[in-house]
XYZ file of N, CA, C and O in Angstrom:
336
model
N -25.800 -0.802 2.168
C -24.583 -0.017 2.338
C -24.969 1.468 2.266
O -25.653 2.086 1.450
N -24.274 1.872 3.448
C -24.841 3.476 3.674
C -23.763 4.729 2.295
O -22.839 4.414 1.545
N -24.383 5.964 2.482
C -23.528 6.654 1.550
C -21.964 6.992 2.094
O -21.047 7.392 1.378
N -21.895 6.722 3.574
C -20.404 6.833 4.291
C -20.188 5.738 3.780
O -19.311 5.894 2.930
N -20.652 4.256 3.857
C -19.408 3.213 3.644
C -19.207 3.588 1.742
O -18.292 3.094 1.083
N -19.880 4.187 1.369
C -19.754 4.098 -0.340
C -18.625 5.670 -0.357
O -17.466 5.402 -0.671
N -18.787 6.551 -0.180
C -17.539 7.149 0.163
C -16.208 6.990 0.779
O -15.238 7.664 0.431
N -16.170 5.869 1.923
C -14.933 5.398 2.546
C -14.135 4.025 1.359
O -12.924 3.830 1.255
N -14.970 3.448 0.792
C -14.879 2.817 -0.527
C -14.527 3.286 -1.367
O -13.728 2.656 -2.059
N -14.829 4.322 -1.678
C -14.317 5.449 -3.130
C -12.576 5.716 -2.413
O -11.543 5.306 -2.943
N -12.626 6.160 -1.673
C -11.263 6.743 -1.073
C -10.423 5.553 -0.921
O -9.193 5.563 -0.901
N -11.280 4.396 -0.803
C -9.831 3.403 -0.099
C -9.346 3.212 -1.122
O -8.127 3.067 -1.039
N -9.957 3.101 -2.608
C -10.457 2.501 -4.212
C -8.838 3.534 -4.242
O -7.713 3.098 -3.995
N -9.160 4.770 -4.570
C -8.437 5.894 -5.303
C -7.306 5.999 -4.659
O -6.452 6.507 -5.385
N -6.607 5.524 -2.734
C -5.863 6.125 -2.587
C -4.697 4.970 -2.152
O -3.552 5.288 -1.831
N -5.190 3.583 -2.199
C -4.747 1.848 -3.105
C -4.260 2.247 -4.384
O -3.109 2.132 -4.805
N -5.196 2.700 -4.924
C -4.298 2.600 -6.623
C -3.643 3.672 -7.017
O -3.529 4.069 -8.176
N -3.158 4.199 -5.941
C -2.193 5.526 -5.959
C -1.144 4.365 -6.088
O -0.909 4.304 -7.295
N -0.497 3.540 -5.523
C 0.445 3.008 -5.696
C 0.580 2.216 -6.523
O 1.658 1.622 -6.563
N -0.305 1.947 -7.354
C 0.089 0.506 -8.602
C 1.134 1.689 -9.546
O 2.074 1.105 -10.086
N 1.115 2.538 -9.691
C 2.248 2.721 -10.862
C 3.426 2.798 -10.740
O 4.301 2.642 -11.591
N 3.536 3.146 -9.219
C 4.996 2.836 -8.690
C 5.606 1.810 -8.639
O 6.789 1.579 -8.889
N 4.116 0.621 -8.032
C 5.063 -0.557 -8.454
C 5.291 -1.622 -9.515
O 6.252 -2.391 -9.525
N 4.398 -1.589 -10.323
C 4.330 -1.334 -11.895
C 5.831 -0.890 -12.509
O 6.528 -1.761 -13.031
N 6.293 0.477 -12.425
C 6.978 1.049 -12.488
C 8.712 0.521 -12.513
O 9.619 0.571 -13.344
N 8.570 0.037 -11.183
C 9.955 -0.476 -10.377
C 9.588 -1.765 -10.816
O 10.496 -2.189 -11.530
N 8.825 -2.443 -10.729
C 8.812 -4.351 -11.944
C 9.250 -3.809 -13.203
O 10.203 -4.297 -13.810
N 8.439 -2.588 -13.719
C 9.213 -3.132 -14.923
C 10.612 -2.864 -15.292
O 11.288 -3.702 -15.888
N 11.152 -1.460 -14.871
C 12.208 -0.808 -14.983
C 13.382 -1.932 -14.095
O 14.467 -1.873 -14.675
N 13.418 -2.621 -13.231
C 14.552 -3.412 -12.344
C 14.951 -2.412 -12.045
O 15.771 -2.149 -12.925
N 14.926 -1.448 -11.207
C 15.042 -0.973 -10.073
C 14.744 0.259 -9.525
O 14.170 1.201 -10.072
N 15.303 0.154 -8.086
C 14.104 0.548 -7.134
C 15.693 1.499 -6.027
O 15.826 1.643 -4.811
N 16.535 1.904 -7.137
C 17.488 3.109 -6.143
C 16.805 4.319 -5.836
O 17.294 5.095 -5.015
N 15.734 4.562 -6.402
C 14.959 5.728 -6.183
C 14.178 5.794 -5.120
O 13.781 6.837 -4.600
N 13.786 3.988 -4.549
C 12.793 4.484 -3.411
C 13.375 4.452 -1.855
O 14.257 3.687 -1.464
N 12.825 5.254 -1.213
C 13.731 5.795 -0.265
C 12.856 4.046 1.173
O 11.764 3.794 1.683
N 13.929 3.562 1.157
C 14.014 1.967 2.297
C 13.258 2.547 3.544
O 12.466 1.794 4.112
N 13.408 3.619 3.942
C 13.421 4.283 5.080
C 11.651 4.366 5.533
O 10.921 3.805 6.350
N 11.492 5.548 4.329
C 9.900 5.541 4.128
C 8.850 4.482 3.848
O 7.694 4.721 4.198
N 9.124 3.393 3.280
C 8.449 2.857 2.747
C 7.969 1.633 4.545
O 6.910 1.186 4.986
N 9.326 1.569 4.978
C 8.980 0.856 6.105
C 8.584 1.213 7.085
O 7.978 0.354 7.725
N 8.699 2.601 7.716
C 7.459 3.343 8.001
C 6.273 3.373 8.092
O 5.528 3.209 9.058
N 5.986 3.713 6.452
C 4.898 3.496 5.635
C 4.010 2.325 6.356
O 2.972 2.473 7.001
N 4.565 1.376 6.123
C 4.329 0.042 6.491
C 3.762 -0.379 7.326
O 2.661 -0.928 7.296
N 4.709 -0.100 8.537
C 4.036 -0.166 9.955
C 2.630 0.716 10.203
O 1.641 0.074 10.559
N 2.510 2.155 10.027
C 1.839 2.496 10.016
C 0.222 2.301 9.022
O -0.874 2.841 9.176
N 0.654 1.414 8.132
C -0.519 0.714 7.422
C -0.983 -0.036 7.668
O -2.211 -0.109 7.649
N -0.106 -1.068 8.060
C -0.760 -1.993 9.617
C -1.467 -2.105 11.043
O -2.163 -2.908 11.664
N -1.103 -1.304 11.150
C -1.757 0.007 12.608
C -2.709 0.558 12.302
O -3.251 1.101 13.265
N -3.355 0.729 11.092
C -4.479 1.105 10.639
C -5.361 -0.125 9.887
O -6.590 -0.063 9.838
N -4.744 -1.038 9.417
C -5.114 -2.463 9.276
C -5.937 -3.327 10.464
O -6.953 -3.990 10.257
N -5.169 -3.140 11.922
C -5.041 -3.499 12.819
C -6.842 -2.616 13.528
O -7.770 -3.307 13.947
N -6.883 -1.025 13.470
C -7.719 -0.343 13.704
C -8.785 -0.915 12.752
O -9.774 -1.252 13.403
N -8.900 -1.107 11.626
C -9.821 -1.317 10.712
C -10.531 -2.374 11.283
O -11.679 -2.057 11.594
N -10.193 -3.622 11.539
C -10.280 -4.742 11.765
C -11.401 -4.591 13.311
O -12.494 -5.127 13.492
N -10.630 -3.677 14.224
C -11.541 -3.385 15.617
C -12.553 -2.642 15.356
O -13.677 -2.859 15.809
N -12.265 -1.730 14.629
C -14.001 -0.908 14.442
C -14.980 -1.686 13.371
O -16.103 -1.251 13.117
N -14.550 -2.650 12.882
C -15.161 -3.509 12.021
C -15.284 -2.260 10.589
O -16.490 -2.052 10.460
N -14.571 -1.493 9.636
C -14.833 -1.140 8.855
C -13.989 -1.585 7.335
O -12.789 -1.658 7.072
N -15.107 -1.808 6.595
C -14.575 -2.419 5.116
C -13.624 -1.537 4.765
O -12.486 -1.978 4.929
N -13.696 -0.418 4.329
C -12.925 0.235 3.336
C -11.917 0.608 4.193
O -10.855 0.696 3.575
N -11.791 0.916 5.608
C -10.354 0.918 6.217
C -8.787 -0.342 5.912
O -7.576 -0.320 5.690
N -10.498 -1.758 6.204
C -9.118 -2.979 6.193
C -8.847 -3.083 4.859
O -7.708 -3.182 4.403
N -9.947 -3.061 4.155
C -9.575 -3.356 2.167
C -8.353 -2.331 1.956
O -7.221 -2.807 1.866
N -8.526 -1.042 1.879
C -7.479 0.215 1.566
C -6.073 -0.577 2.231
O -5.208 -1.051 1.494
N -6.005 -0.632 3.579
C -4.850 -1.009 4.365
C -3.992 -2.064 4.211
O -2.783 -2.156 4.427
N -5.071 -3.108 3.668
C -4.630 -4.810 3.515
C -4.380 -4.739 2.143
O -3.585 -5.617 1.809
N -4.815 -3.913 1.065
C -4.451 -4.283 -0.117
C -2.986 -3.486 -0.689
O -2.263 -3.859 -1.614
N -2.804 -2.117 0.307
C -2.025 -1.002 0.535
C -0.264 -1.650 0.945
O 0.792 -1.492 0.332
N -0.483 -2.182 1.856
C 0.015 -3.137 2.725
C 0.819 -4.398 1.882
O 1.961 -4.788 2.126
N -0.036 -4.886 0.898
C 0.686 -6.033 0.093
C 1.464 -5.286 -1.115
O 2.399 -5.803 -1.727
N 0.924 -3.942 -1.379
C 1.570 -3.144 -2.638
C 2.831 -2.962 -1.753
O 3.908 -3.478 -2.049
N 2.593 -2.035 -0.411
C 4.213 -1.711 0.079
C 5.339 -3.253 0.068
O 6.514 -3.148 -0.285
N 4.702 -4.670 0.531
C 5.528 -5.496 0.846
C 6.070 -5.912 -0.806
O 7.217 -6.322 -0.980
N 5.259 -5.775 -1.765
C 6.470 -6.081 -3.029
C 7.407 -4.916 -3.653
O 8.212 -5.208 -4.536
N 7.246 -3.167 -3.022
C 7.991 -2.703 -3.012
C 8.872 -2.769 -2.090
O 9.577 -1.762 -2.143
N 9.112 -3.319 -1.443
C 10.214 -3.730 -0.254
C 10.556 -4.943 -0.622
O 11.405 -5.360 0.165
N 10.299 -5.735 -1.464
C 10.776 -7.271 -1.862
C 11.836 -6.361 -3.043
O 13.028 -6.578 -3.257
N 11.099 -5.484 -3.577
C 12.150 -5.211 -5.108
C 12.954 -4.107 -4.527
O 13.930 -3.712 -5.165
N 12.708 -3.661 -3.590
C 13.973 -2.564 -3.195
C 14.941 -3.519 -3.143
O 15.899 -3.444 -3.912
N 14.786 -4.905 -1.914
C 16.408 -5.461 -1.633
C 16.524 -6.210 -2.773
O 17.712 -6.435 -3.002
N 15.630 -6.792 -3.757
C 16.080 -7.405 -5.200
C 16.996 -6.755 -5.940
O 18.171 -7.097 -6.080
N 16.370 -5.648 -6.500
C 16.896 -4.611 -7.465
C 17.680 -3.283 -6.808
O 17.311 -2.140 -7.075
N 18.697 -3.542 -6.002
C 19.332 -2.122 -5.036
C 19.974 -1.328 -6.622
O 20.554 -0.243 -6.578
């Protein structure tokens, strides 16, 4: 593993676990009026689209960041319509 894939790894690492406290956050608190429905599905698509890119250029830390990014947004979108 070259020092780019160990840097694209560091970034996917740090900018994935940007979101665990949010959703951390919204599990524990029951609810989620604060997060804006709009953005997050957005969000979404466009994480997939880069999921989707990851996958064609064959790079780890694109699909890991995207695919793990990706399952954080879909249980904040499970607890937005749970907890309105």
């Amino acid at each position: 593993m070259d020092k780019i894939e160990v840097l694209g790894l560091v970034a996917a690492c740090l900018t994935t676990a940007a979101f665990v406290p949010q959703v951390y956050k919204t599990w524990k608190v029951k609810s989620a009026k604060e997060i804006s429905l709009t953005m997050y599905t957005v969000f979404f698509i466009g994480v997939i689209l880069w999921l989707v890119y990851g996958l064609l250029i064959d790079s780890l830390p694109v699909v890991l960041a995207n695919g793990i990014t990706g399952m954080l947004i879909v249980l904040m979108l499970l607890m937005k319509m749970r907890y309105k």
